[in-house]
Tab-separated table of C-alpha atoms (C1' of nucleotides) in Angstrom:
chain	number	residue	atom	x	y	z
D	62	MET	CA	116.474	95.052	81.936
D	63	ASP	CA	113.989	93.907	79.511
D	64	CYS	CA	111.814	91.355	80.816
D	65	ASN	CA	108.338	90.336	80.275
D	66	CYS	CA	107.341	91.204	83.673
D	67	VAL	CA	104.280	93.061	84.503
D	68	SER	CA	105.260	96.611	84.739
D	69	ASP	CA	101.959	98.024	85.582
D	70	LEU	CA	100.945	95.266	87.729
D	71	LEU	CA	98.388	96.583	90.043
D	72	ILE	CA	99.040	100.053	88.973
D	73	PRO	CA	96.397	101.424	86.765
D	74	PRO	CA	97.037	103.852	84.055
D	75	VAL	CA	94.267	105.748	85.596
D	76	PRO	CA	93.495	105.067	89.161
D	77	ALA	CA	89.846	105.176	88.729
D	78	LEU	CA	89.723	102.614	86.074
D	79	TRP	CA	91.858	100.431	88.020
D	80	THR	CA	89.951	97.678	89.493
D	81	PRO	CA	87.968	99.212	92.123
D	82	GLY	CA	90.992	99.200	94.087
D	83	ILE	CA	93.881	101.105	95.209
D	84	ALA	CA	95.590	103.642	93.175
D	85	PHE	CA	98.799	104.860	94.509
D	86	PRO	CA	99.488	108.490	94.431
D	87	ASP	CA	102.610	109.569	92.812
D	88	TRP	CA	104.166	110.780	95.952
D	89	ALA	CA	103.927	107.321	97.246
D	90	TYR	CA	106.632	106.356	94.902
D	91	LYS	CA	110.216	107.002	95.273
D	92	PRO	CA	111.650	109.686	93.216
D	93	GLU	CA	113.195	108.283	90.164
D	94	SER	CA	116.524	109.465	91.229
D	95	SER	CA	116.682	107.231	94.181
D	96	PRO	CA	118.158	103.830	93.912
D	97	GLY	CA	115.671	101.136	93.383
D	98	SER	CA	113.321	103.830	92.496
D	99	ARG	CA	109.808	103.390	91.525
D	100	GLN	CA	109.647	99.858	92.569
D	101	ILE	CA	106.586	98.820	94.314
D	102	GLN	CA	107.289	97.528	97.720
D	103	LEU	CA	106.305	94.144	98.827
D	104	TRP	CA	103.902	95.110	101.531
D	105	HIS	CA	102.302	97.413	99.105
D	106	PHE	CA	101.953	94.636	96.643
D	107	ILE	CA	100.578	92.333	99.268
D	108	LEU	CA	97.952	94.829	100.190
D	109	GLU	CA	96.953	95.174	96.646
D	110	LEU	CA	96.555	91.508	96.202
D	111	LEU	CA	94.581	91.410	99.367
D	112	GLN	CA	92.188	93.942	98.170
D	113	LYS	CA	91.500	92.220	94.966
D	114	GLU	CA	88.846	89.676	95.155
D	115	GLU	CA	90.233	87.685	92.338
D	116	TYR	CA	93.196	86.858	94.478
D	117	ASN	CA	91.214	85.647	97.378
D	118	GLY	CA	92.191	82.181	96.532
D	119	VAL	CA	95.804	83.131	96.650
D	120	ILE	CA	95.977	85.479	99.530
D	121	ALA	CA	93.262	86.822	101.733
D	122	TRP	CA	92.462	88.464	104.955
D	123	GLN	CA	91.792	85.853	107.447
D	124	GLY	CA	91.745	85.540	111.144
D	125	GLU	CA	92.418	88.460	113.322
D	126	TYR	CA	92.373	92.005	112.373
D	127	GLY	CA	95.092	92.722	109.914
D	128	GLU	CA	95.928	89.124	109.543
D	129	PHE	CA	96.190	87.541	106.194
D	130	VAL	CA	96.991	84.149	104.877
D	131	ILE	CA	98.986	83.351	101.866
D	132	LYS	CA	96.942	80.509	100.598
D	133	ASP	CA	99.099	79.857	97.643
D	134	PRO	CA	102.639	80.821	98.473
D	135	ASP	CA	103.963	79.794	95.138
D	136	GLU	CA	101.468	81.850	93.301
D	137	VAL	CA	102.025	84.890	95.409
D	138	ALA	CA	105.706	84.487	94.868
D	139	ARG	CA	105.162	84.099	91.201
D	140	LEU	CA	103.090	87.237	91.048
D	141	TRP	CA	105.635	89.100	93.050
D	142	GLY	CA	108.393	87.819	90.917
D	143	MET	CA	106.506	88.837	87.882
D	144	ARG	CA	106.000	92.230	89.266
D	145	LYS	CA	109.620	92.618	90.114
D	146	CYS	CA	110.923	90.868	87.104
D	147	LYS	CA	112.389	88.185	89.225
D	148	PRO	CA	111.473	85.011	87.503
D	149	HIS	CA	113.224	82.972	90.118
D	150	MET	CA	111.263	84.374	92.932
D	151	ASN	CA	109.832	81.847	95.261
D	152	TYR	CA	108.140	81.798	98.564
D	153	ASP	CA	111.355	81.287	100.406
D	154	LYS	CA	112.708	84.499	99.051
D	155	LEU	CA	109.495	86.330	99.341
D	156	SER	CA	109.148	85.285	102.916
D	157	ARG	CA	112.625	86.500	103.582
D	158	ALA	CA	111.564	89.864	102.338
D	159	LEU	CA	108.529	89.719	104.529
D	160	ARG	CA	110.691	88.939	107.472
D	161	TYR	CA	112.516	92.144	106.957
D	162	TYR	CA	109.267	93.831	107.725
D	163	TYR	CA	109.292	92.451	111.182
D	164	ASN	CA	111.845	94.873	112.339
D	165	LYS	CA	110.136	97.615	110.524
D	166	ARG	CA	107.022	96.662	112.349
D	167	ILE	CA	104.993	96.646	109.293
D	168	LEU	CA	104.268	93.007	109.602
D	169	HIS	CA	104.708	90.236	111.980
D	170	LYS	CA	104.219	86.568	111.800
D	171	THR	CA	101.223	84.952	113.265
D	172	LYS	CA	102.813	82.168	115.089
D	173	GLY	CA	101.419	78.786	114.700
D	174	LYS	CA	99.601	79.592	111.515
D	175	ARG	CA	101.257	78.659	108.333
D	176	PHE	CA	101.742	81.382	105.821
D	177	THR	CA	99.932	83.756	108.035
D	178	TYR	CA	101.160	87.243	108.677
D	179	LYS	CA	99.667	90.256	110.190
D	180	PHE	CA	99.879	93.877	109.317
D	181	ASN	CA	100.508	96.269	112.075
D	182	PHE	CA	97.682	98.577	111.327
D	183	SER	CA	97.674	100.282	114.613
D	184	LYS	CA	101.035	101.666	113.847
D	185	VAL	CA	99.795	102.621	110.573
D	186	VAL	CA	96.989	104.561	112.020
D	187	LEU	CA	99.257	106.430	114.273
D	188	VAL	CA	101.619	107.463	111.660
D	189	ASN	CA	98.890	108.511	109.442
D	190	TYR	CA	98.369	111.476	111.616
D	191	PRO	CA	101.795	112.431	112.718
D	192	ILE	CA	100.558	115.906	113.073
D	193	LEU	CA	98.236	114.856	115.719
D	194	ASP	CA	99.141	113.618	119.032
D	195	MET	CA	97.623	110.287	118.452
D	196	ALA	CA	100.361	108.372	119.999
D	197	ASN	CA	99.451	109.808	123.285
D	198	SER	CA	95.790	109.633	122.833
D	199	PRO	CA	93.916	107.462	125.207
D	200	PHE	CA	91.793	106.596	122.309
D	201	PHE	CA	94.512	105.041	120.352
D	202	LEU	CA	96.334	103.620	123.195
D	203	ALA	CA	93.222	101.708	123.859
D	204	GLN	CA	92.650	100.867	120.291
D	205	ASN	CA	95.994	99.482	119.690
D	206	HIS	CA	95.462	95.917	118.864
D	207	PHE	CA	99.065	95.278	118.810
D	208	ASN	CA	99.454	95.912	122.402
D	209	GLY	CA	96.785	93.528	123.288
D	210	GLY	CA	93.857	95.698	122.635
D	211	THR	CA	92.476	94.766	125.939
D	212	SER	CA	91.918	98.123	127.380
D	213	THR	CA	88.700	99.862	126.860
D	214	PRO	CA	88.808	102.624	124.393
D	215	ASP	CA	88.309	105.982	125.791
D	216	CYS	CA	85.493	107.086	123.658
D	217	SER	CA	84.906	110.345	125.240
D	218	PRO	CA	84.634	113.250	122.925
D	219	GLU	CA	87.839	114.486	124.370
D	220	ALA	CA	89.606	111.315	123.594
D	221	ILE	CA	88.374	111.262	120.101
D	222	GLN	CA	88.987	114.876	119.744
D	223	SER	CA	92.490	114.360	120.832
D	224	LEU	CA	92.983	112.445	117.710
D	225	PHE	CA	91.173	114.637	115.388
D	226	PRO	CA	91.510	118.229	116.221
D	227	ARG	CA	89.531	118.766	113.197
D	228	LEU	CA	86.987	116.289	112.314
D	229	PRO	CA	86.110	116.302	108.731
D	230	ASP	CA	82.857	116.654	107.058
D	231	SER	CA	81.648	113.275	106.372
D	232	GLY	CA	80.074	113.925	103.127
D	233	ARG	CA	82.757	115.520	101.184
D	234	GLY	CA	84.338	113.672	98.451
D	235	THR	CA	87.545	114.545	96.835
D	236	SER	CA	89.254	113.320	93.853
D	237	LEU	CA	92.234	111.236	94.130
D	238	PHE	CA	93.764	112.788	91.169
D	239	GLU	CA	92.681	116.031	89.960
D	240	ARG	CA	92.901	115.440	86.335
D	241	SER	CA	93.189	119.001	85.483
D	242	THR	CA	91.845	120.024	82.220
D	243	THR	CA	93.614	123.260	82.385
D	244	ALA	CA	96.969	121.913	83.127
D	245	PRO	CA	97.423	118.931	80.962
D	246	GLY	CA	100.656	117.203	80.777
D	247	PRO	CA	102.806	115.852	83.451
D	248	GLU	CA	101.363	118.183	85.931
D	249	GLY	CA	97.904	117.611	84.847
D	250	ASP	CA	97.455	114.905	87.317
D	251	LYS	CA	97.502	116.669	90.509
D	252	LEU	CA	97.797	114.615	93.441
D	253	ARG	CA	95.728	115.333	96.391
D	254	LEU	CA	96.103	114.415	99.909
D	255	ASP	CA	93.039	112.403	99.815
D	256	SER	CA	94.772	110.174	97.493
D	257	PHE	CA	95.578	108.246	100.531
D	258	PRO	CA	93.766	105.328	99.199
D	259	PHE	CA	93.479	103.675	102.442
D	260	LEU	CA	91.748	106.629	103.773
D	261	SER	CA	89.491	106.346	100.922
D	262	THR	CA	86.978	103.751	100.976
D	263	GLY	CA	85.459	100.740	99.653
D	264	ALA	CA	83.412	97.871	100.597
D	265	PRO	CA	85.287	95.077	102.078
D	266	CYS	CA	86.800	93.402	99.183
D	267	TYR	CA	87.954	90.345	100.835
D	268	THR	CA	86.265	87.544	102.460
D	269	LYS	CA	85.565	88.748	105.865
D	270	PRO	CA	86.176	86.325	108.586
D	271	PRO	CA	82.598	85.376	109.328
D	272	SER	CA	83.273	84.874	112.927
D	273	LEU	CA	84.252	88.409	113.277
D	274	LEU	CA	81.370	89.966	111.573
D	275	GLY	CA	78.792	89.122	114.094
D	276	PRO	CA	80.172	90.731	117.157
D	277	TYR	CA	81.070	93.849	115.354
D	278	ALA	CA	77.912	94.204	113.447
D	279	ARG	CA	76.263	96.131	116.159
D	280	ASN	CA	76.975	98.453	118.919
D	281	PRO	CA	80.388	99.513	118.070
D	282	PRO	CA	82.028	100.869	121.118
D	283	PHE	CA	82.013	104.296	119.684
D	284	ASP	CA	81.591	106.252	116.608
D	285	TYR	CA	84.628	106.732	114.593
D	286	PRO	CA	85.525	110.037	113.279
D	287	TRP	CA	84.497	111.011	109.822
D	288	GLY	CA	81.766	108.488	109.893
D	289	PHE	CA	84.091	105.646	109.772
D	290	ASN	CA	83.455	102.613	111.778
D	291	PRO	CA	85.607	99.627	111.152
D	292	TYR	CA	83.333	97.501	113.159
D	293	LEU	CA	80.788	97.648	110.495
D	294	PRO	CA	80.886	95.638	107.357
D	295	GLY	CA	80.963	98.741	105.310
D	296	ALA	CA	83.385	100.320	107.594
D	297	PHE	CA	85.750	101.288	104.939
D	298	SER	CA	83.215	102.865	102.823
D	299	LEU	CA	81.168	105.882	103.264
D	300	ASN	CA	78.707	104.526	100.884
D	301	ASN	CA	79.434	100.898	101.099
D	302	CYS	CA	81.485	101.135	98.068
D	303	PRO	CA	79.087	100.063	95.455
D	304	LYS	CA	80.570	98.137	92.708
D	305	LEU	CA	80.839	100.386	89.858
D	306	PRO	CA	78.905	99.431	86.918
D	307	PRO	CA	80.972	98.329	84.046
D	308	GLY	CA	82.014	101.263	82.102
D	309	SER	CA	82.085	103.594	84.964
D	310	LEU	CA	84.397	106.376	84.408
D	311	TYR	CA	86.949	107.564	86.750
D	312	PRO	CA	85.905	108.542	90.043
D	313	SER	CA	85.430	112.152	89.874
D	314	GLN	CA	85.492	112.059	93.553
D	315	PHE	CA	87.000	110.029	96.192
D	316	TYR	CA	86.203	109.770	99.724
D	317	PRO	CA	87.064	112.393	102.125
D	318	ASN	CA	90.234	112.097	103.893
D	319	PRO	CA	90.108	113.069	107.465
D	320	LEU	CA	93.470	114.589	107.311
D	321	GLN	CA	92.788	116.553	104.277
D	322	SER	CA	89.493	117.645	105.510
D	323	SER	CA	91.139	118.666	108.632
D	324	LEU	CA	93.831	120.542	106.933
D	325	SER	CA	91.431	122.168	104.646
D	326	GLN	CA	89.812	123.816	107.525
D	327	LEU	CA	92.785	124.671	109.482
D	328	PRO	CA	94.071	128.130	109.456
D	329	HIS	CA	97.013	128.827	107.307
D	330	PRO	CA	99.389	127.591	106.393
D	331	PHE	CA	97.835	124.232	106.105
D	332	SER	CA	94.738	125.213	104.346
D	333	SER	CA	96.905	126.719	101.724
D	334	LEU	CA	98.457	123.432	101.104
D	335	LEU	CA	95.283	122.210	99.708
D	336	PRO	CA	93.984	122.759	96.306
D	337	PRO	CA	91.763	125.760	96.079
D	338	ALA	CA	88.620	123.786	96.270
D	339	GLU	CA	89.657	122.182	99.444
D	340	ALA	CA	91.306	125.186	100.851
D	341	GLY	CA	88.123	126.995	100.330
D	342	GLY	CA	86.574	124.547	102.565
D	343	GLY	CA	84.593	123.520	100.134
D	344	GLU	CA	82.368	122.221	97.795
D	345	ARG	CA	83.515	120.444	94.898
D	346	GLY	CA	81.427	119.996	91.930
D	347	GLN	CA	80.054	116.637	92.388
D	348	THR	CA	79.360	114.582	89.447
D	349	GLY	CA	75.823	114.311	90.377
D	350	GLY	CA	77.240	112.491	93.218
D	351	THR	CA	76.269	112.177	96.729
D	352	ASN	CA	79.050	112.709	99.054
D	353	GLY	CA	81.326	112.614	96.170
D	354	THR	CA	80.797	109.022	95.616
D	355	ALA	CA	78.185	108.646	93.064
D	356	GLY	CA	80.079	110.319	90.365
D	357	GLY	CA	82.340	107.491	89.831
D	358	GLN	CA	84.289	104.726	91.142
D	359	GLN	CA	85.973	105.077	94.370
D	360	ILE	CA	89.198	103.873	95.370
D	361	ARG	CA	88.489	101.199	97.750
D	362	LEU	CA	89.932	100.483	100.983
D	363	CYS	CA	90.250	96.886	101.498
D	364	LEU	CA	91.323	96.367	104.942
D	365	PRO	CA	89.778	94.175	107.425
D	366	PRO	CA	86.934	95.982	109.046
D	367	TYR	CA	88.041	95.202	112.449
D	368	PRO	CA	88.548	97.506	115.247
D	369	GLY	CA	91.862	99.079	115.509
D	370	GLY	CA	92.351	99.796	111.915
D	371	LEU	CA	90.794	103.091	111.562
D	372	SER	CA	92.497	103.654	108.412
D	373	LEU	CA	95.392	102.475	106.571
D	374	GLY	CA	96.973	104.416	103.922
D	375	ARG	CA	99.970	104.152	101.908
D	376	THR	CA	101.042	107.016	103.866
D	377	ASP	CA	100.237	105.173	106.938
D	378	ILE	CA	102.235	102.228	106.218
D	379	ALA	CA	104.764	104.211	104.470
D	380	ASN	CA	105.396	105.904	107.680
D	381	VAL	CA	105.273	102.954	109.873
D	382	ALA	CA	108.930	102.914	110.120
D	383	SER	CA	109.160	106.513	110.971
D	384	LEU	CA	106.573	106.001	113.558
D	385	ALA	CA	108.480	103.223	115.081
D	386	GLU	CA	111.323	105.550	115.305
D	387	ARG	CA	109.264	108.179	116.919
D	388	GLU	CA	107.733	105.668	119.134
D	389	ARG	CA	111.032	104.693	120.519
D	390	ALA	CA	111.949	108.252	120.891
D	391	GLU	CA	108.963	109.593	122.593
D	392	VAL	CA	105.996	107.411	122.779
D	393	ASN	CA	107.398	104.437	124.421
D	394	PRO	CA	109.785	105.389	127.081
D	395	PRO	CA	111.378	102.416	128.668
D	396	GLY	CA	109.430	100.955	131.435
D	397	THR	CA	106.181	102.603	130.713
D	398	GLY	CA	104.679	99.501	129.414
D	399	VAL	CA	102.777	101.603	127.024
D	400	SER	CA	104.218	100.295	123.932
D	401	LEU	CA	102.503	100.821	120.711
D	402	GLY	CA	104.913	98.579	119.112
D	403	LEU	CA	104.222	95.334	117.564
D	404	GLY	CA	103.653	92.527	119.851
D	405	ALA	CA	104.004	94.561	122.927
D	406	GLY	CA	101.828	93.053	125.511
D	407	THR	CA	100.331	90.628	123.139
D	408	GLY	CA	102.582	87.748	123.657
D	409	LEU	CA	103.664	88.273	120.156
D	410	GLN	CA	107.128	89.385	120.133
D	411	SER	CA	108.958	91.167	117.552
D	412	PRO	CA	112.002	89.457	116.276
D	413	THR	CA	114.029	91.874	118.182
D	414	GLU	CA	112.249	91.162	121.331
D	415	ARG	CA	112.379	87.529	120.718
D	416	ARG	CA	116.050	87.811	120.556
D	417	GLY	CA	116.263	89.466	123.816
D	418	GLY	CA	115.784	92.961	122.656
D	419	VAL	CA	119.457	93.385	122.394
D	420	LYS	CA	119.584	93.835	118.764
D	421	GLN	CA	119.232	97.302	117.571
D	422	ASP	CA	116.711	97.923	114.976
D	423	PRO	CA	118.845	97.911	111.952
D	424	GLU	CA	116.291	99.491	109.839
D	425	SER	CA	116.453	102.809	111.176
D	426	ASP	CA	112.902	103.043	110.279
D	427	SER	CA	113.362	105.547	107.681
D	428	ASP	CA	110.207	106.192	105.865
D	429	LEU	CA	109.166	103.453	103.696
D	430	GLU	CA	108.285	104.700	100.402
D	431	ILE	CA	106.232	103.159	97.832
D	432	THR	CA	107.687	102.802	94.550
D	433	ASP	CA	106.451	102.477	91.147
D	434	LEU	CA	106.492	100.088	88.407
D	435	SER	CA	108.312	101.569	85.626
D	436	ASP	CA	111.133	99.319	86.387
D	437	CYS	CA	110.107	96.482	84.245
D	438	SER	CA	109.431	96.618	80.644
D	439	SER	CA	105.964	97.392	79.681
D	440	ASP	CA	105.450	94.001	78.259
D	441	ASN	CA	102.987	92.978	80.722
D	442	GLU	CA	101.720	89.590	80.918
D	443	ASN	CA	98.113	89.487	80.278
D	444	ASP	CA	97.212	86.556	82.294
D	445	HIS	CA	95.974	88.911	84.895
D	446	ASP	CA	93.664	91.713	84.848
D	447	PHE	CA	96.392	94.176	85.241
D	448	ARG	CA	96.023	96.996	82.967
D	449	LYS	CA	98.566	98.133	80.600
D	450	GLY	CA	99.431	101.583	79.752
D	451	PRO	CA	101.267	104.441	81.201
D	452	SER	CA	100.954	104.738	84.821
D	453	LEU	CA	99.224	107.750	85.981
D	454	ALA	CA	101.373	107.628	88.951
D	455	SER	CA	104.391	107.961	86.833
D	456	ARG	CA	102.927	110.880	85.058
D	457	SER	CA	101.468	112.696	87.877
D	458	GLN	CA	103.533	114.593	90.238
D	459	ILE	CA	103.284	116.304	93.413
D	460	VAL	CA	103.280	119.957	93.272
D	461	LEU	CA	104.559	121.296	96.415
D	462	ASP	CA	104.889	124.902	95.764
D	463	GLY	CA	101.988	127.168	95.861
D	464	LYS	CA	102.445	128.270	92.314
D	465	LYS	CA	101.615	124.986	90.982
D	466	GLY	CA	98.405	124.239	92.504
D	467	SER	CA	99.075	123.674	96.053
D	468	VAL	CA	98.759	120.055	96.134
D	469	LEU	CA	99.066	118.912	99.602
D	470	PRO	CA	102.371	117.262	100.059
D	471	PRO	CA	102.831	114.083	101.864
D	472	ILE	CA	103.062	114.542	105.511
D	473	SER	CA	106.653	113.690	105.429
D	474	SER	CA	107.293	116.588	103.195
D	475	LEU	CA	105.777	119.082	105.460
D	476	PRO	CA	108.252	121.499	106.760
D	477	PRO	CA	110.005	120.294	109.802
D	478	THR	CA	109.191	121.966	112.990
D	479	ALA	CA	110.594	121.901	116.380
D	480	SER	CA	107.580	120.060	117.505
D	481	PRO	CA	107.202	116.440	116.812
D	482	HIS	CA	103.749	117.290	115.741
D	483	PRO	CA	104.033	119.989	113.208
D	484	LEU	CA	100.472	121.054	113.343
D	485	LYS	CA	100.677	121.796	116.954
D	486	SER	CA	102.637	124.818	116.160
D	487	VAL	CA	99.950	126.239	114.043
D	488	MET	CA	96.957	124.976	115.734
D	489	PRO	CA	95.115	126.823	118.343
D	490	VAL	CA	95.534	125.503	121.775
D	491	SER	CA	92.037	124.398	121.543
D	492	PRO	CA	91.679	122.029	118.705
D	493	PRO	CA	90.139	123.594	115.761
D	494	PRO	CA	86.782	122.352	115.162
D	495	PRO	CA	85.561	120.731	112.455
D	496	SER	CA	82.579	120.230	110.731
D	497	LEU	CA	81.096	117.240	112.202
D	498	PRO	CA	80.931	113.854	110.866
D	499	LEU	CA	77.516	112.456	110.778
D	500	SER	CA	78.575	109.810	113.095
D	501	LEU	CA	79.185	112.149	115.885
D	502	SER	CA	76.671	112.224	118.563
D	503	PRO	CA	74.587	115.320	118.976
D	504	SER	CA	76.315	116.148	122.162
D	505	LEU	CA	79.634	115.854	120.564
D	506	ALA	CA	78.360	117.896	117.723
D	507	LEU	CA	77.473	120.675	120.029
D	508	HIS	CA	80.711	120.328	121.734
D	509	GLU	CA	82.493	120.618	118.471
D	510	ARG	CA	80.428	123.446	117.305
D	511	HIS	CA	81.300	125.339	120.350
D	512	ARG	CA	84.921	124.668	119.789
D	513	GLU	CA	84.614	125.742	116.272
D	514	THR	CA	83.152	128.993	117.262
D	515	GLU	CA	85.840	129.548	119.788
D	516	THR	CA	88.486	128.690	117.376
D	517	LEU	CA	87.196	130.978	114.753
D	518	LYS	CA	87.321	133.751	117.235
D	519	MET	CA	90.861	132.949	117.996
D	520	ILE	CA	91.799	132.779	114.402
D	521	ARG	CA	90.223	136.086	113.624
D	522	SER	CA	91.798	137.726	116.541
P	1429	DG	C1'	107.808	76.261	107.682
P	1430	DG	C1'	110.117	79.786	109.745
P	1431	DC	C1'	114.110	82.467	111.122
P	1432	DG	C1'	117.805	85.737	110.556
P	1433	DG	C1'	122.793	86.492	108.929
P	1434	DA	C1'	125.416	87.789	105.129
P	1435	DA	C1'	126.420	89.230	100.707
P	1436	DA	C1'	124.799	90.658	96.274
P	1437	DT	C1'	121.727	93.251	93.472
P	1438	DT	C1'	119.102	97.072	91.776
J	119	DA	C1'	117.044	101.171	101.006
J	120	DA	C1'	114.656	97.324	99.774
J	121	DT	C1'	114.911	93.534	98.449
J	122	DT	C1'	117.121	89.083	96.278
J	123	DT	C1'	119.770	85.184	96.859
J	124	DC	C1'	121.767	81.729	99.541
J	125	DC	C1'	122.279	79.370	103.578
J	126	DG	C1'	122.529	77.023	108.080
J	127	DC	C1'	119.814	76.276	111.949
J	128	DC	C1'	115.600	75.003	114.627
DNA sequence: GGCGGAAATT
DNA sequence: AATTTCCGCC
């Protein structure tokens, strides 16, 4: 049990102080009661390494969207082993673990490129909004880079709207963790939906494939919701994720999360799931910040700014499996050829497919959950910049009941409904309208405004 | 290197 | 459940 492994590897005591990087919300970790609890998962770890510039020499985004190369397999394995207290970890074992992700459709191997894997972000995007009918959206069907990505995105307002019944305000920042001053203690660290770090932002923190920057630098095919445009270098940042000056305090605010923003403006019961500030639709005291970013460090999203990856959150990936399940169940009826699955139509085949598609997906695609780090002893090695100290994640907790602050629960914890898309049952037939992201075109803005008005009428009636 | 089966581990 | 460990095969 005791080992000198890094227990807090990549998990900051306080998210904000954590290298301008990802902080994982508490809900992203398995409950301690579950077996293998609070163990960070490999893909999670990989993403963290990927987002940290200091590991660019070890592992980095490279090549196609979502693709990364393990430049130093031994080192990555060593880091992973350190993290998991597995001193005998090696690339062979690590790669075996990665291979298990094939069936889960979280990753797949880039054939022909050594040590190169690719995240299935498109899946991730879909599952990030299970409440929305994204799977059937022409927008996403077109954006799915795992199905070839050859079709032209339907960028019509309707298409986009189909994905985001409620587009968020673009300028609202939210804190990842509401470090409540009134409720100190274990519950002091309220987790908020916008803790979806991947939905947060950040400047690209990896070496962008130069060849890909050019083409995407201009004229993106469309504006992304909530002002997000992965085609742009700063795609994952609403403010280009400025490096925080040394000594920056925690981010008092984090970037807006489309989902949260959406929920915050939805009629009950969803708005009630949000903390008062959000539920109120509103304003949060900004730390002299603009758009909730200036007040402090943001959690950065470090995904390749390529098309197709609108956002990637822990939640996203964490639900990849569940998506896959749903996909099989409803999105990808046999013979439709409209597979959102990995490799479909790309020539890249999933292991299953490669094997003739006979094999059943053994991983029943239950939700992947991110786990924590309290598994190892706290005797971290200090040869890395990993911080020591109690993990905020381990201290914070999700408060699901209204009494405790109405922290928005993970999507997966939302009450089940008969509909595959829970929100549908509470949403007006006409998508509730949102406050518009700056990126929306004026026409779309009007369109949305009209919808908003209509929706409000409906709600009031 | 890469793959997946199988069993063990946590 | 998610690896970890080991292994034979290509």
